[in-house]
């Protein structure tokens, strides 16, 4: 998947008039990780945002994942320990709901109330019922999109599942 996991640095605190407050993260301290196939197994690899990315200087994120459109390996001159680095281009924040309904293979672990996407993105469902509902909705959406691909003239905008999905994403799951 073209999804990078965001890892924030350990919190730091500064003294203020009303006591200690958490200092804002610095963009250069935020780390990004992607899943890369090495031989026959997947591994976690550190990645960097391209300096031209709109998120390059960003230090606050609403979600722990970003999506990106391309990745490339760049040579680092003068760094014999790490001669190359993986650079992500055109990165953007993506809502968890959009990831759940459009990103990779979904597996729901009902015992741990966990939804896994490509065994990389993990989202807590909160309950078995929510996990089952998301799983059922995703299966229906996949079937609708497959039918749309096979028959482009089919109108899907008025289908209840599509309307519910649009409302979920528009309102970030909070409803009207």
mmCIF file of C-alpha atoms in Angstrom:
data_model
loop_
_atom_site.group_PDB
_atom_site.id
_atom_site.type_symbol
_atom_site.label_atom_id
_atom_site.label_comp_id
_atom_site.label_asym_id
_atom_site.label_seq_id
_atom_site.Cartn_x
_atom_site.Cartn_y
_atom_site.Cartn_z
ATOM 1 C CA UNK A 1 0.000 0.000 0.000
ATOM 2 C CA UNK A 2 1.057 3.597 -0.557
ATOM 3 C CA UNK A 3 0.623 4.398 3.130
ATOM 4 C CA UNK A 4 3.272 5.602 5.565
ATOM 5 C CA UNK A 5 2.972 5.319 9.324
ATOM 6 C CA UNK A 6 3.781 8.474 11.287
ATOM 7 C CA UNK A 7 5.752 8.149 14.503
ATOM 8 C CA UNK A 8 5.971 11.197 16.680
ATOM 9 C CA UNK A 9 8.941 11.827 18.979
ATOM 10 C CA UNK A 10 8.641 11.357 22.730
ATOM 11 C CA UNK A 11 6.861 14.355 24.249
ATOM 12 C CA UNK A 12 8.926 17.175 25.717
ATOM 13 C CA UNK A 13 7.694 19.769 28.179
ATOM 14 C CA UNK A 14 8.410 23.430 28.790
ATOM 15 C CA UNK A 15 7.828 25.396 31.960
ATOM 16 C CA UNK A 16 5.191 28.077 31.816
ATOM 17 C CA UNK A 17 3.279 30.371 34.139
ATOM 18 C CA UNK A 18 0.599 27.751 34.776
ATOM 19 C CA UNK A 19 3.034 24.808 34.967
ATOM 20 C CA UNK A 20 4.625 22.495 32.472
ATOM 21 C CA UNK A 21 3.015 22.176 29.041
ATOM 22 C CA UNK A 22 3.835 19.834 26.204
ATOM 23 C CA UNK A 23 6.020 21.433 23.544
ATOM 24 C CA UNK A 24 4.982 21.168 19.913
ATOM 25 C CA UNK A 25 6.775 18.530 17.845
ATOM 26 C CA UNK A 26 9.274 19.753 15.261
ATOM 27 C CA UNK A 27 8.701 18.555 11.696
ATOM 28 C CA UNK A 28 12.269 17.224 11.420
ATOM 29 C CA UNK A 29 11.718 14.968 14.466
ATOM 30 C CA UNK A 30 8.687 13.177 13.013
ATOM 31 C CA UNK A 31 9.547 9.832 11.436
ATOM 32 C CA UNK A 32 7.775 8.043 8.606
ATOM 33 C CA UNK A 33 7.811 4.305 7.970
ATOM 34 C CA UNK A 34 6.582 2.280 5.008
ATOM 35 C CA UNK A 35 6.150 -1.419 4.414
ATOM 36 C CA UNK A 36 8.626 -2.773 1.857
ATOM 37 C CA UNK A 37 8.859 -6.237 0.345
ATOM 38 C CA UNK A 38 12.319 -7.728 0.896
ATOM 39 C CA UNK A 39 12.544 -11.066 -0.864
ATOM 40 C CA UNK A 40 9.468 -12.949 0.300
ATOM 41 C CA UNK A 41 8.644 -11.007 3.465
ATOM 42 C CA UNK A 42 7.499 -7.548 4.367
ATOM 43 C CA UNK A 43 9.646 -5.264 6.497
ATOM 44 C CA UNK A 44 9.309 -1.825 7.982
ATOM 45 C CA UNK A 45 11.564 0.790 6.380
ATOM 46 C CA UNK A 46 12.253 4.392 7.337
ATOM 47 C CA UNK A 47 11.203 6.971 4.755
ATOM 48 C CA UNK A 48 11.501 10.725 4.352
ATOM 49 C CA UNK A 49 9.125 13.264 2.837
ATOM 50 C CA UNK A 50 10.297 15.023 -0.306
ATOM 51 C CA UNK A 51 11.172 18.682 0.465
ATOM 52 C CA UNK A 52 8.625 19.758 -2.158
ATOM 53 C CA UNK A 53 5.814 17.944 -0.339
ATOM 54 C CA UNK A 54 3.159 20.137 1.244
ATOM 55 C CA UNK A 55 3.590 18.167 4.482
ATOM 56 C CA UNK A 56 7.385 18.576 4.634
ATOM 57 C CA UNK A 57 7.210 21.305 7.320
ATOM 58 C CA UNK A 58 4.090 19.926 9.020
ATOM 59 C CA UNK A 59 4.428 18.890 12.641
ATOM 60 C CA UNK A 60 0.822 18.150 13.622
ATOM 61 C CA UNK A 61 -1.255 15.383 12.112
ATOM 62 C CA UNK A 62 -4.857 14.418 12.803
ATOM 63 C CA UNK A 63 -4.208 10.774 11.883
ATOM 64 C CA UNK A 64 -1.165 8.498 12.307
ATOM 65 C CA UNK A 65 -0.888 7.738 8.573
ATOM 66 C CA UNK A 66 -0.216 9.627 5.349
ATOM 67 C CA UNK A 67 -0.735 8.419 1.802
ATOM 68 C CA UNK A 68 1.707 9.163 -1.003
ATOM 69 C CA UNK A 69 1.745 8.803 -4.775
ATOM 70 C CA UNK A 70 5.371 7.834 -5.422
ATOM 71 C CA UNK A 71 8.548 6.730 -3.689
ATOM 72 C CA UNK A 72 12.112 6.759 -4.861
ATOM 73 C CA UNK A 73 15.511 5.860 -3.505
ATOM 74 C CA UNK A 74 17.878 8.827 -3.359
ATOM 75 C CA UNK A 75 21.634 8.695 -2.958
ATOM 76 C CA UNK A 76 23.054 10.511 0.064
ATOM 77 C CA UNK A 77 26.515 11.859 -0.559
ATOM 78 C CA UNK A 78 28.981 11.794 2.282
ATOM 79 C CA UNK A 79 26.984 9.297 4.349
ATOM 80 C CA UNK A 80 28.750 5.933 4.278
ATOM 81 C CA UNK A 81 26.530 4.494 7.038
ATOM 82 C CA UNK A 82 23.309 5.173 5.076
ATOM 83 C CA UNK A 83 24.252 5.736 1.414
ATOM 84 C CA UNK A 84 20.623 5.886 0.246
ATOM 85 C CA UNK A 85 17.264 6.903 1.632
ATOM 86 C CA UNK A 86 13.679 6.334 0.608
ATOM 87 C CA UNK A 87 11.828 9.537 -0.298
ATOM 88 C CA UNK A 88 8.026 9.835 -0.502
ATOM 89 C CA UNK A 89 6.475 12.291 -2.968
ATOM 90 C CA UNK A 90 3.130 14.053 -2.917
ATOM 91 C CA UNK A 91 2.185 12.928 0.592
ATOM 92 C CA UNK A 92 -1.184 13.836 2.031
ATOM 93 C CA UNK A 93 -3.137 13.163 5.187
ATOM 94 C CA UNK A 94 -5.928 10.652 4.744
ATOM 95 C CA UNK A 95 -8.834 10.021 7.091
ATOM 96 C CA UNK A 96 -8.976 6.669 8.832
ATOM 97 C CA UNK A 97 -12.391 6.067 7.262
ATOM 98 C CA UNK A 98 -11.005 6.548 3.753
ATOM 99 C CA UNK A 99 -8.234 4.082 4.568
ATOM 100 C CA UNK A 100 -10.726 1.554 5.938
ATOM 101 C CA UNK A 101 -12.915 1.626 2.846
ATOM 102 C CA UNK A 102 -10.357 2.075 0.064
ATOM 103 C CA UNK A 103 -6.969 0.756 1.216
ATOM 104 C CA UNK A 104 -5.777 -2.775 0.558
ATOM 105 C CA UNK A 105 -6.894 -6.106 1.963
ATOM 106 C CA UNK A 106 -8.980 -5.872 5.145
ATOM 107 C CA UNK A 107 -8.846 -8.399 7.977
ATOM 108 C CA UNK A 108 -10.922 -7.948 11.118
ATOM 109 C CA UNK A 109 -9.633 -9.463 14.354
ATOM 110 C CA UNK A 110 -12.869 -9.582 16.345
ATOM 111 C CA UNK A 111 -11.142 -10.986 19.437
ATOM 112 C CA UNK A 112 -8.900 -7.909 19.761
ATOM 113 C CA UNK A 113 -11.405 -5.436 18.213
ATOM 114 C CA UNK A 114 -8.818 -4.590 15.575
ATOM 115 C CA UNK A 115 -9.097 -3.896 11.844
ATOM 116 C CA UNK A 116 -5.939 -4.565 9.816
ATOM 117 C CA UNK A 117 -5.295 -3.311 6.294
ATOM 118 C CA UNK A 118 -2.625 -5.255 4.420
ATOM 119 C CA UNK A 119 -1.348 -6.341 7.859
ATOM 120 C CA UNK A 120 0.202 -2.834 8.115
ATOM 121 C CA UNK A 121 -2.429 -0.243 8.977
ATOM 122 C CA UNK A 122 -4.197 -1.101 12.224
ATOM 123 C CA UNK A 123 -7.312 0.588 13.572
ATOM 124 C CA UNK A 124 -9.125 -0.214 16.813
ATOM 125 C CA UNK A 125 -12.801 -0.819 16.127
ATOM 126 C CA UNK A 126 -13.903 -0.314 19.726
ATOM 127 C CA UNK A 127 -16.299 -3.257 19.653
ATOM 128 C CA UNK A 128 -17.019 -6.487 17.822
ATOM 129 C CA UNK A 129 -20.201 -4.935 16.370
ATOM 130 C CA UNK A 130 -18.350 -1.962 14.839
ATOM 131 C CA UNK A 131 -15.684 -4.239 13.377
ATOM 132 C CA UNK A 132 -18.340 -6.491 11.831
ATOM 133 C CA UNK A 133 -20.255 -3.488 10.450
ATOM 134 C CA UNK A 134 -17.145 -1.990 8.818
ATOM 135 C CA UNK A 135 -16.231 -5.395 7.390
ATOM 136 C CA UNK A 136 -19.735 -5.904 5.919
ATOM 137 C CA UNK A 137 -19.854 -2.380 4.493
ATOM 138 C CA UNK A 138 -16.409 -2.811 2.923
ATOM 139 C CA UNK A 139 -17.460 -6.097 1.289
ATOM 140 C CA UNK A 140 -20.578 -4.458 -0.150
ATOM 141 C CA UNK A 141 -18.601 -1.449 -1.370
ATOM 142 C CA UNK A 142 -15.999 -3.694 -3.034
ATOM 143 C CA UNK A 143 -18.808 -5.557 -4.859
ATOM 144 C CA UNK A 144 -20.389 -2.254 -5.987
ATOM 145 C CA UNK A 145 -17.071 -0.887 -7.264
ATOM 146 C CA UNK A 146 -16.310 -4.137 -9.096
ATOM 147 C CA UNK A 147 -19.718 -3.962 -10.808
ATOM 148 C CA UNK A 148 -19.036 -0.318 -11.738
ATOM 149 C CA UNK A 149 -15.707 -1.316 -13.299
ATOM 150 C CA UNK A 150 -17.370 -4.123 -15.257
ATOM 151 C CA UNK A 151 -20.336 -1.968 -16.286
ATOM 152 C CA UNK A 152 -19.280 1.723 -16.329
ATOM 153 C CA UNK A 153 -22.808 2.932 -17.174
ATOM 154 C CA UNK A 154 -24.205 1.599 -13.878
ATOM 155 C CA UNK A 155 -25.272 4.447 -11.573
ATOM 156 C CA UNK A 156 -24.118 3.861 -7.984
ATOM 157 C CA UNK A 157 -24.580 7.286 -6.377
ATOM 158 C CA UNK A 158 -28.069 6.555 -5.031
ATOM 159 C CA UNK A 159 -27.288 3.166 -3.529
ATOM 160 C CA UNK A 160 -27.759 3.191 0.267
ATOM 161 C CA UNK A 161 -24.239 1.853 0.942
ATOM 162 C CA UNK A 162 -22.656 4.549 -1.220
ATOM 163 C CA UNK A 163 -24.775 7.308 0.362
ATOM 164 C CA UNK A 164 -23.888 6.062 3.862
ATOM 165 C CA UNK A 165 -20.202 5.957 2.940
ATOM 166 C CA UNK A 166 -20.273 9.497 1.531
ATOM 167 C CA UNK A 167 -21.904 10.763 4.734
ATOM 168 C CA UNK A 168 -19.399 8.885 6.913
ATOM 169 C CA UNK A 169 -16.411 10.364 5.086
ATOM 170 C CA UNK A 170 -17.951 13.869 4.796
ATOM 171 C CA UNK A 171 -18.649 14.029 8.523
ATOM 172 C CA UNK A 172 -15.631 11.954 9.650
ATOM 173 C CA UNK A 173 -18.027 9.415 11.129
ATOM 174 C CA UNK A 174 -19.906 11.935 13.288
ATOM 175 C CA UNK A 175 -23.111 12.091 11.203
ATOM 176 C CA UNK A 176 -25.151 15.181 10.418
#
